[in-house]
CSV table of C-alpha atoms in Angstrom, one decimal:
chain,number,residue,atom,x,y,z
A,1,MET,CA,-150.5,139.2,123.8
A,2,PRO,CA,-150.8,140.9,127.7
A,3,HIS,CA,-148.8,138.1,130.3
A,4,GLU,CA,-150.2,139.8,133.4
A,5,PRO,CA,-153.2,137.3,133.7
A,6,GLU,CA,-150.9,134.6,133.2
A,7,VAL,CA,-148.7,135.9,135.9
A,8,LEU,CA,-151.3,135.9,138.1
A,9,ARG,CA,-153.0,132.3,136.9
A,10,LEU,CA,-149.4,130.8,137.9
A,11,LEU,CA,-149.3,132.6,142.0
A,12,GLN,CA,-152.8,131.2,141.8
A,13,ALA,CA,-151.3,127.6,141.0
A,14,TYR,CA,-148.7,127.4,143.4
A,15,GLN,CA,-151.2,128.8,146.0
A,16,ASP,CA,-153.4,125.7,145.2
A,17,ILE,CA,-150.4,123.7,145.1
A,18,TRP,CA,-149.3,124.6,148.5
A,19,PHE,CA,-152.4,124.1,150.6
A,20,SER,CA,-152.8,120.8,148.9
A,21,HIS,CA,-149.4,119.5,150.2
A,22,PHE,CA,-149.3,121.1,153.3
A,23,PRO,CA,-153.4,121.9,154.2
A,24,ALA,CA,-152.4,122.6,158.0
A,25,LEU,CA,-149.6,125.3,157.1
A,26,SER,CA,-151.9,128.8,156.2
A,27,ARG,CA,-150.0,131.2,158.2
A,28,ARG,CA,-147.4,132.6,156.3
A,29,ALA,CA,-145.1,132.5,158.5
A,30,GLU,CA,-145.3,128.2,158.0
A,31,TRP,CA,-144.3,129.0,154.9
A,32,HIS,CA,-140.9,130.5,155.0
A,33,ILE,CA,-139.7,128.4,158.1
A,34,VAL,CA,-140.6,125.5,156.0
A,35,HIS,CA,-138.5,126.7,152.4
A,36,HIS,CA,-136.1,128.3,154.6
A,37,LEU,CA,-135.3,124.5,156.1
A,38,CYS,CA,-136.1,123.0,152.5
A,39,MET,CA,-133.8,125.7,151.0
A,40,ARG,CA,-131.0,126.4,153.0
A,41,GLY,CA,-131.0,124.0,156.1
A,42,ARG,CA,-131.5,120.6,154.9
A,43,ASN,CA,-129.1,119.2,157.2
A,44,GLY,CA,-130.3,121.5,160.1
A,45,ALA,CA,-131.0,125.3,161.0
A,46,PRO,CA,-130.6,126.9,164.6
A,47,VAL,CA,-133.6,128.2,165.6
A,48,GLY,CA,-132.3,131.6,166.4
A,49,GLU,CA,-131.6,131.7,162.5
A,50,LEU,CA,-135.5,131.3,162.4
A,51,TYR,CA,-136.1,133.6,165.1
A,52,GLY,CA,-134.3,136.2,162.8
A,53,LEU,CA,-136.1,135.4,160.1
A,54,ALA,CA,-139.4,136.0,161.2
A,55,LYS,CA,-139.1,138.8,163.0
A,56,GLN,CA,-137.2,140.4,159.8
A,57,ILE,CA,-140.4,139.6,157.8
A,58,PHE,CA,-143.1,140.0,159.9
A,59,LEU,CA,-141.7,141.5,163.1
A,60,LEU,CA,-143.1,138.3,164.9
A,61,ASP,CA,-142.0,137.9,168.9
A,62,ASP,CA,-139.7,134.3,169.6
A,63,ALA,CA,-142.7,133.3,171.7
A,64,THR,CA,-144.8,132.9,168.2
A,65,VAL,CA,-142.3,131.5,166.2
A,66,LYS,CA,-141.7,129.0,168.8
A,67,GLU,CA,-145.6,128.5,168.3
A,68,ARG,CA,-144.9,128.1,164.3
A,69,LEU,CA,-141.9,125.6,164.7
A,70,LEU,CA,-143.6,123.4,167.1
A,71,SER,CA,-147.0,122.9,165.3
A,72,ILE,CA,-144.1,122.1,162.1
A,73,ASN,CA,-142.7,119.7,164.8
A,74,GLN,CA,-146.1,118.2,165.9
A,75,ASP,CA,-147.1,117.5,162.4
A,76,GLY,CA,-143.5,115.2,162.0
A,77,LEU,CA,-142.5,117.8,159.3
A,78,CYS,CA,-139.3,118.8,161.2
A,79,ASP,CA,-137.2,117.2,164.1
A,80,LEU,CA,-135.7,119.6,167.3
A,81,ASP,CA,-132.3,118.9,168.9
A,82,PRO,CA,-132.7,119.2,172.1
A,83,THR,CA,-135.9,116.6,171.4
A,84,GLY,CA,-139.1,119.3,172.8
A,85,GLN,CA,-137.2,122.3,173.8
A,86,ILE,CA,-136.8,125.1,171.9
A,87,TYR,CA,-133.6,127.9,172.6
A,88,ALA,CA,-131.4,130.2,170.5
A,89,ARG,CA,-129.5,127.1,169.7
A,90,THR,CA,-131.8,124.3,169.2
A,91,ILE,CA,-131.7,122.6,166.0
A,92,ALA,CA,-134.5,122.2,163.7
A,93,THR,CA,-134.0,119.4,161.0
A,94,PRO,CA,-136.8,118.7,158.4
A,95,THR,CA,-137.8,115.3,158.2
A,96,ARG,CA,-137.7,113.4,155.2
A,97,SER,CA,-141.7,113.8,154.7
A,98,LEU,CA,-141.1,117.0,154.9
A,99,LEU,CA,-138.5,117.5,152.1
A,100,ASP,CA,-140.0,114.5,150.3
A,101,LYS,CA,-143.3,116.7,150.5
A,102,PHE,CA,-141.8,119.9,149.4
A,103,ASP,CA,-140.1,118.6,146.3
A,104,ALA,CA,-143.1,117.0,145.1
A,105,HIS,CA,-145.2,120.2,145.6
A,106,LEU,CA,-142.4,121.6,143.9
A,107,ARG,CA,-142.8,119.0,141.0
A,108,ALA,CA,-146.5,119.7,140.9
A,109,PHE,CA,-145.9,123.7,140.6
A,110,ALA,CA,-143.8,122.5,137.1
A,111,GLN,CA,-146.7,121.2,135.2
A,112,PRO,CA,-148.5,125.2,135.6
A,113,LEU,CA,-145.1,126.4,135.1
A,114,SER,CA,-145.0,124.2,131.6
A,115,GLU,CA,-148.3,125.9,130.7
A,116,VAL,CA,-147.3,129.9,130.9
A,117,GLY,CA,-143.9,127.9,129.2
A,118,LYS,CA,-146.1,127.1,126.0
A,119,VAL,CA,-147.1,130.8,125.9
A,120,PHE,CA,-143.9,132.0,125.6
A,121,GLY,CA,-142.9,129.4,123.1
A,122,THR,CA,-140.7,127.1,125.4
A,123,VAL,CA,-141.3,123.5,126.2
A,124,LEU,CA,-140.3,122.1,129.3
A,125,PRO,CA,-139.1,118.9,129.9
A,126,ALA,CA,-140.8,117.1,133.5
A,127,PRO,CA,-138.5,116.8,136.3
A,128,SER,CA,-136.5,114.0,137.3
A,129,LEU,CA,-138.3,111.8,139.7
A,130,ASP,CA,-135.0,111.7,141.5
A,131,GLU,CA,-134.5,114.5,144.6
A,132,LEU,CA,-134.4,118.0,142.5
A,133,SER,CA,-131.2,119.8,142.8
A,134,ALA,CA,-130.6,122.8,144.5
A,135,ASP,CA,-130.3,125.0,141.0
A,136,HIS,CA,-133.6,123.1,139.9
A,137,ARG,CA,-135.7,124.4,143.6
A,138,ALA,CA,-134.3,127.9,143.2
A,139,LEU,CA,-135.1,128.2,139.8
A,140,LEU,CA,-138.7,126.5,139.9
A,141,LEU,CA,-139.0,129.3,142.8
A,142,GLN,CA,-137.6,131.9,141.5
A,143,PRO,CA,-140.9,133.4,139.9
A,144,LEU,CA,-142.1,133.6,143.2
A,145,ASP,CA,-139.7,135.5,144.3
A,146,ILE,CA,-139.4,138.0,141.7
A,147,HIS,CA,-143.0,138.8,142.3
A,148,THR,CA,-142.6,139.3,145.5
A,149,GLU,CA,-139.8,141.8,145.1
A,150,GLN,CA,-142.3,143.5,142.2
A,151,TRP,CA,-145.4,143.4,144.3
A,152,ALA,CA,-143.5,144.9,147.1
A,153,VAL,CA,-142.3,147.7,145.1
A,154,ALA,CA,-145.7,148.1,143.8
A,155,VAL,CA,-147.6,148.4,147.2
A,156,ASP,CA,-144.7,150.7,148.2
A,157,ARG,CA,-145.8,153.4,145.2
A,158,VAL,CA,-149.3,153.4,146.2
A,159,PHE,CA,-148.5,154.1,150.1
A,160,GLU,CA,-146.4,156.7,149.0
A,161,SER,CA,-149.3,158.3,146.8
A,162,GLY,CA,-151.9,157.7,149.7
A,163,ARG,CA,-148.9,159.8,151.6
A,164,LEU,CA,-149.3,156.9,154.4
A,165,SER,CA,-146.7,157.8,157.3
A,166,PRO,CA,-143.5,156.0,157.4
A,167,ALA,CA,-145.2,154.1,160.7
A,168,ARG,CA,-148.1,153.0,159.3
A,169,ARG,CA,-146.4,152.0,155.9
A,170,MET,CA,-144.5,149.9,157.9
A,171,ASP,CA,-147.4,148.4,159.6
A,172,ALA,CA,-149.4,147.9,156.5
A,173,LYS,CA,-146.7,146.3,155.1
A,174,ARG,CA,-146.9,143.6,157.5
A,175,HIS,CA,-150.4,143.0,157.5
A,176,LEU,CA,-150.1,142.2,153.6
A,177,ILE,CA,-147.7,139.4,154.6
A,178,SER,CA,-150.4,137.5,156.2
A,179,SER,CA,-152.2,134.6,154.5
A,180,SER,CA,-155.8,136.3,154.6
A,181,HIS,CA,-154.9,140.2,153.1
A,182,TRP,CA,-152.4,138.8,150.5
A,183,ASN,CA,-155.0,136.3,148.9
A,184,LEU,CA,-158.1,139.4,149.4
A,185,LEU,CA,-155.8,141.6,147.6
A,186,HIS,CA,-155.0,138.7,144.8
A,187,ASN,CA,-158.6,138.1,144.4
A,188,ALA,CA,-159.7,140.9,143.8
A,189,VAL,CA,-156.9,141.5,140.8
A,190,ARG,CA,-157.9,138.2,139.3
A,191,TRP,CA,-161.5,139.6,139.2
A,192,TYR,CA,-160.0,143.0,137.8
A,193,TYR,CA,-159.1,140.8,135.1
A,194,GLU,CA,-161.6,138.6,134.6
A,195,SER,CA,-164.2,141.1,134.5
A,196,HIS,CA,-162.2,143.9,132.9
A,197,GLY,CA,-164.6,146.1,130.7
A,198,SER,CA,-167.8,144.4,132.2
A,199,GLN,CA,-170.5,145.3,134.0
A,200,ALA,CA,-169.3,143.1,137.0
A,201,GLY,CA,-166.1,144.7,136.9
A,202,LYS,CA,-167.9,148.3,136.8
A,203,ASP,CA,-169.5,146.9,140.0
A,204,GLY,CA,-166.6,145.4,142.0
A,205,ILE,CA,-166.8,142.4,143.7
A,206,LEU,CA,-169.1,141.6,146.9
A,207,ALA,CA,-167.4,142.0,149.8
A,208,ASP,CA,-169.7,138.7,151.4
A,209,ARG,CA,-168.3,137.0,148.2
A,210,LEU,CA,-164.4,137.9,148.8
A,211,ALA,CA,-165.0,136.6,152.4
A,212,ALA,CA,-166.2,133.1,151.9
A,213,GLN,CA,-163.7,132.6,149.8
A,214,LEU,CA,-160.9,133.2,152.2
A,215,LEU,CA,-163.4,131.7,155.0
A,216,GLN,CA,-163.1,128.2,153.2
A,217,LEU,CA,-159.1,129.0,152.8
A,218,THR,CA,-158.2,129.8,155.8
A,219,GLY,CA,-160.7,129.0,158.3
A,220,GLN,CA,-160.8,132.4,159.2
A,221,THR,CA,-164.2,134.1,160.9
A,222,LEU,CA,-166.2,136.3,158.4
A,223,GLN,CA,-166.3,139.0,161.0
A,224,THR,CA,-162.6,138.7,160.8
A,225,THR,CA,-162.0,138.4,156.8
A,226,ARG,CA,-164.4,141.8,156.4
A,227,ASP,CA,-162.2,143.6,159.1
A,228,HIS,CA,-159.4,142.8,157.1
A,229,ILE,CA,-161.1,144.0,153.5
A,230,ALA,CA,-161.9,147.1,156.0
A,231,TYR,CA,-158.2,147.4,156.5
A,232,LEU,CA,-157.4,147.2,152.7
A,233,LEU,CA,-159.9,150.1,152.1
A,234,ASP,CA,-158.2,152.2,154.6
A,235,VAL,CA,-155.0,152.1,153.5
A,236,GLY,CA,-156.2,152.8,149.8
A,237,LEU,CA,-156.0,149.3,148.3
A,238,PHE,CA,-159.1,148.3,147.7
A,239,GLN,CA,-162.1,151.3,147.0
A,240,ARG,CA,-165.8,151.3,147.4
A,241,MET,CA,-168.0,150.9,144.6
A,242,PRO,CA,-171.6,152.1,144.5
A,243,GLY,CA,-174.7,150.5,146.0
A,244,LYS,CA,-176.3,149.4,149.1
A,245,ALA,CA,-173.9,146.3,149.6
A,246,LEU,CA,-170.4,146.4,150.0
A,247,HIS,CA,-169.2,146.4,146.6
A,248,VAL,CA,-164.9,146.6,146.3
A,249,ALA,CA,-162.3,147.0,143.9
A,250,VAL,CA,-158.7,147.2,143.7
A,251,SER,CA,-158.7,151.1,143.5
A,252,ALA,CA,-157.4,153.1,140.6
A,253,VAL,CA,-153.6,153.6,141.5
A,254,ALA,CA,-153.4,150.3,143.0
A,255,ILE,CA,-154.2,148.5,140.1
A,256,LYS,CA,-151.7,150.5,137.8
A,257,GLU,CA,-148.8,149.8,140.1
A,258,ILE,CA,-149.9,146.4,140.3
A,259,HIS,CA,-150.3,145.8,136.9
A,260,LEU,CA,-146.7,147.0,136.5
A,261,ALA,CA,-145.3,144.8,139.0
A,262,LEU,CA,-147.3,141.4,136.8
A,263,GLY,CA,-145.6,142.9,133.5
A,264,ARG,CA,-142.3,143.1,135.2
A,265,THR,CA,-142.4,139.6,136.4
A,266,ALA,CA,-143.7,138.2,133.0
A,267,GLU,CA,-140.9,140.0,131.7
A,268,ARG,CA,-138.6,138.1,134.0
A,269,LEU,CA,-140.1,135.1,133.1
A,270,PRO,CA,-138.5,133.9,129.4
A,271,ALA,CA,-135.3,133.2,130.9
A,272,ILE,CA,-136.2,130.8,134.1
A,273,LEU,CA,-137.9,129.4,131.4
A,274,ASP,CA,-135.0,128.6,129.2
A,275,ALA,CA,-133.2,127.2,132.1
A,276,LEU,CA,-135.6,125.3,133.4
A,277,SER,CA,-135.6,123.5,129.5
A,278,GLY,CA,-132.1,123.5,129.3
A,279,ARG,CA,-131.6,126.2,126.7
A,280,GLY,CA,-130.5,129.2,129.1
A,281,ALA,CA,-127.6,129.0,131.8
A,282,PRO,CA,-129.4,128.7,135.2
A,283,ALA,CA,-129.9,131.7,137.0
A,284,ALA,CA,-128.1,130.4,139.6
A,285,GLY,CA,-125.0,127.8,140.2
A,286,LEU,CA,-124.6,125.9,143.9
A,287,PRO,CA,-123.3,128.6,146.6
A,288,ILE,CA,-119.9,128.3,148.3
A,289,ASP,CA,-119.6,130.4,151.0
A,290,ASN,CA,-116.1,131.9,151.9
A,291,ASP,CA,-115.5,134.2,155.1
A,292,ILE,CA,-113.2,137.2,154.1
A,293,GLY,CA,-112.7,139.1,157.9
A,294,ASP,CA,-116.1,140.6,158.4
A,295,LEU,CA,-117.3,139.9,154.9
A,296,THR,CA,-119.3,136.7,153.6
A,297,VAL,CA,-119.6,136.5,150.1
A,298,THR,CA,-121.6,133.4,148.6
A,299,VAL,CA,-120.3,133.2,144.9
A,300,ARG,CA,-121.9,131.1,142.3
A,301,HIS,CA,-120.3,128.5,140.1
A,302,ARG,CA,-120.7,129.0,135.9
A,303,PRO,CA,-122.1,126.0,135.2
A,304,ALA,CA,-119.2,123.8,132.8
A,305,GLY,CA,-119.3,124.6,128.9
A,306,ALA,CA,-121.3,127.6,129.9
A,307,ALA,CA,-121.1,130.4,127.3
A,308,ALA,CA,-119.8,133.3,129.5
A,309,PRO,CA,-121.8,136.5,129.4
A,310,GLU,CA,-121.3,139.3,127.1
A,311,ILE,CA,-120.7,141.7,130.4
A,312,HIS,CA,-119.4,141.1,134.2
A,313,HIS,CA,-120.9,142.9,136.7
A,314,LEU,CA,-118.9,144.0,140.2
A,315,LEU,CA,-119.3,145.2,142.9
A,316,GLN,CA,-116.0,147.0,144.7
A,317,ILE,CA,-115.7,147.7,148.2
A,318,VAL,CA,-114.6,150.8,148.7
A,319,ALA,CA,-115.3,151.3,152.0
A,320,PRO,CA,-114.6,151.1,155.5
A,321,ARG,CA,-110.7,151.0,155.1
A,322,GLY,CA,-109.4,147.3,155.2
A,323,ASN,CA,-112.5,146.2,153.5
A,324,GLU,CA,-111.7,146.8,149.9
A,325,ARG,CA,-112.8,143.6,147.6
A,326,ARG,CA,-114.0,143.1,144.2
A,327,ILE,CA,-117.0,141.1,144.5
A,328,PRO,CA,-118.2,139.2,141.0
A,329,VAL,CA,-122.0,139.7,141.0
A,330,GLN,CA,-124.7,137.1,139.0
A,331,PRO,CA,-127.8,138.6,140.1
A,332,PRO,CA,-130.0,137.8,141.5
A,333,LEU,CA,-128.0,138.9,144.4
A,334,THR,CA,-129.8,139.8,148.2
A,335,ILE,CA,-126.8,142.4,150.6
A,336,GLY,CA,-127.8,141.7,154.2
A,337,ARG,CA,-126.5,141.6,157.7
A,338,THR,CA,-127.0,137.9,158.2
A,339,PRO,CA,-127.7,134.5,156.3
A,340,PRO,CA,-129.4,133.8,153.6
A,341,SER,CA,-128.5,136.9,152.3
A,342,ASP,CA,-125.9,136.2,149.8
A,343,LEU,CA,-123.3,139.5,150.4
A,344,VAL,CA,-123.0,139.3,154.0
A,345,LEU,CA,-122.1,142.5,155.3
A,346,ASN,CA,-121.4,143.0,159.1
A,347,GLY,CA,-122.8,146.3,161.1
A,348,ALA,CA,-125.8,147.2,163.5
A,349,ASP,CA,-126.7,149.7,161.0
A,350,ILE,CA,-127.6,147.0,158.2
A,351,SER,CA,-130.7,144.9,157.9
A,352,ARG,CA,-130.7,141.3,157.5
A,353,THR,CA,-131.7,141.4,154.5
A,354,HIS,CA,-131.0,145.0,153.2
A,355,CYS,CA,-131.3,145.2,149.5
A,356,ARG,CA,-131.0,142.9,146.0
A,357,ILE,CA,-129.1,143.1,143.0
A,358,VAL,CA,-131.2,141.9,139.5
A,359,ALA,CA,-130.8,141.3,136.3
A,360,ASP,CA,-132.1,144.5,134.3
A,361,GLY,CA,-131.3,144.0,130.4
A,362,SER,CA,-128.1,143.7,130.0
A,363,GLY,CA,-127.1,145.6,133.3
A,364,ILE,CA,-128.4,145.2,136.9
A,365,ALA,CA,-130.6,147.2,139.3
A,366,VAL,CA,-130.6,147.8,143.0
A,367,SER,CA,-133.9,147.3,145.3
A,368,ASP,CA,-134.6,148.3,148.9
A,369,LEU,CA,-136.0,145.5,150.9
A,370,ASN,CA,-137.4,147.4,154.0
A,371,SER,CA,-134.3,147.9,155.4
A,372,THR,CA,-134.6,149.9,158.4
A,373,ASN,CA,-132.0,152.3,157.1
A,374,GLY,CA,-132.0,152.3,153.8
A,375,THR,CA,-130.3,151.8,150.6
A,376,PHE,CA,-128.7,154.6,149.1
A,377,LEU,CA,-127.6,155.1,145.6
A,378,ASN,CA,-124.8,158.1,145.2
A,379,ASP,CA,-125.9,159.9,148.3
A,380,ARG,CA,-129.6,159.4,147.3
A,381,ARG,CA,-132.1,157.5,149.5
A,382,ILE,CA,-133.6,154.6,146.6
A,383,LYS,CA,-137.4,154.2,146.6
A,384,ALA,CA,-137.8,151.7,143.9
A,385,ILE,CA,-135.8,149.5,141.7
A,386,THR,CA,-132.8,151.1,140.4
A,387,PRO,CA,-130.8,151.2,137.4
A,388,LEU,CA,-127.0,150.9,138.2
A,389,LYS,CA,-124.4,152.9,135.5
A,390,ALA,CA,-120.9,152.1,135.7
A,391,GLY,CA,-119.3,153.8,138.5
A,392,ASP,CA,-122.6,154.4,140.6
A,393,ARG,CA,-121.9,154.5,144.7
A,394,LEU,CA,-123.9,152.0,146.4
A,395,GLN,CA,-124.7,152.9,150.3
A,396,VAL,CA,-125.4,150.0,152.5
A,397,GLY,CA,-125.0,150.5,156.3
A,398,SER,CA,-121.4,151.9,156.6
A,399,TYR,CA,-120.0,150.1,153.4
A,400,VAL,CA,-119.8,151.9,150.1
A,401,LEU,CA,-120.0,149.4,147.0
A,402,GLU,CA,-118.5,151.2,143.5
A,403,TYR,CA,-120.7,149.4,140.6
A,404,HIS,CA,-118.2,148.4,137.7
A,405,ARG,CA,-118.9,146.8,134.2
A,406,GLU,CA,-116.3,144.7,132.3
A,407,SER,CA,-116.3,142.4,128.7
A,408,ALA,CA,-115.8,139.1,129.0
A,409,ALA,CA,-112.3,139.6,127.7
A,410,ALA,CA,-111.6,142.2,130.4
A,411,ALA,CA,-113.0,140.2,132.6
A,412,PRO,CA,-111.4,137.9,135.8
A,413,GLY,CA,-110.7,134.8,135.3
A,414,ASP,CA,-112.8,132.3,136.7
A,415,ILE,CA,-114.3,132.1,140.1
A,416,GLU,CA,-111.4,129.3,141.4
A,417,ASP,CA,-108.6,131.7,139.9
A,418,THR,CA,-110.0,134.8,141.9
A,419,ARG,CA,-110.0,133.3,145.0
A,420,HIS,CA,-106.6,131.4,144.3
A,421,SER,CA,-105.2,135.1,143.9
A,422,ARG,CA,-106.4,136.3,146.9
A,423,GLY,CA,-105.5,133.2,148.7
A,424,LEU,CA,-108.7,132.5,149.9
A,425,GLN,CA,-109.9,128.7,150.8
A,426,ALA,CA,-113.1,127.4,149.2
A,427,GLY,CA,-116.1,125.9,150.9
A,428,ARG,CA,-115.8,127.1,154.3
C-alpha cells in the first residue's frame, strides 16, 4: 500500500491544528520562533539567538525579527526582559499560556499520528494530560523534521535539473519556506494524488482555485497569490496545463522528487510510531551539553533498561590538531556553529546549522543543510543525502571527522563512563 498520501494528510493535519491553536501566527518565521522557545528556550532564550535562527533560515534582518517577536509578545505569548525593549541580549521567555497552547497542539497532533499508526499496525496510547516531556515533544515533531529535510533534498534536485544558478537556487529555497509558497505547492501535490489518473488530474488545478484556498488561510491578496503561482512556474516546480484559463500542476520532475521525499519520510515513520507506543527505544533522550575546548557536544542518554544497539556509530575528530575526540552518534544529529545544533564546532567557515547525520537502515547518512561553504565527504562536496561507510572522512569547515562503526561488544561504555574517562563534567 502506498504511504505517500498518508504523509501528505499528516502534514495537512498538522498545519490545520497549528492554525486552530495559533490563528494569528501565519508567518513561518513566527512558527520557528515559537518552536524554538517551546522546545529549547522554555526558561528563556536571548534575542540574539533568535536573530541567528531567523537569519539562517529566512535571511531576515534584525528589524523584521524584532517585528515578529513583538507580535508574539503583544499576543501575550512571550515575555521580554527588559520589558518592552529588544536588544540582542534581551531574554525572550515563553509565557505559561504559550507553553500550554504548544503542548495542546502537540496532543491534538497525536490524533492524526495515531490514525497513521493504524496504517502501519501500531496503536498509540493517548498522550498524558500532564505536561509533555521533552522526549515526547521531540518524537511528536520528528515526522515534520524528517519531511522538512527530505523536502529540501527534493527541491534542490528539481532546481539542479532546471540548471538554476546558485543565487537563484538560494533565493527559491528562501521563498519556499514562506507559508504561501509552501501551501501552494503542497495543495498542488495533494491534488495530484487525489485526482491522479482522472480527467481532472490531466487538466490540472485552476490557479484561481489555488489562490482562493491560500487567501482563506493567510489573508493575502489574490494578486499576491497569483504572483506566487507565477514564481513557482518560473522556477520549474509548477507547469502550465493546456486550456484558456490558467490551470497548473506540479511539474513532472518535481512530482517525481517529491514522491521520493514522501516515501523516504514514510519509511522513517514506523520507528517513530514504535517509540511513541513504547515498543521501541526513543529516537532521542534528554540532552546534556558539554563544553570541550572550542567544541560543544550534545549527547543523549540511553533510556534505562533499553537494549544496547547492535552497532555503535562514532565520529572521530582528526583535524584540526589538538581537537581529537571520539563522539558517539545517535541520529538525528545536527552539526553547526551555534545551538540548537547538537554538535557545535567553532569556525567562521561553518554555518549555524551546517549538516545533519540521519539514520539510514542499519547505518547512518549525512545531508547538507544549505550551508554556505558546503559539506564534503572524502573531498567531494555532497549534494544529497549520502550514506557513510566505515573510514569515510567528513569535512565541515576546517574540521575533519572520521566515521567508525563498532559492534555492541566492542563499543565504549555508557555515556557517563565515557565522560569520566575523559575527565569531563556533565551538565554544564
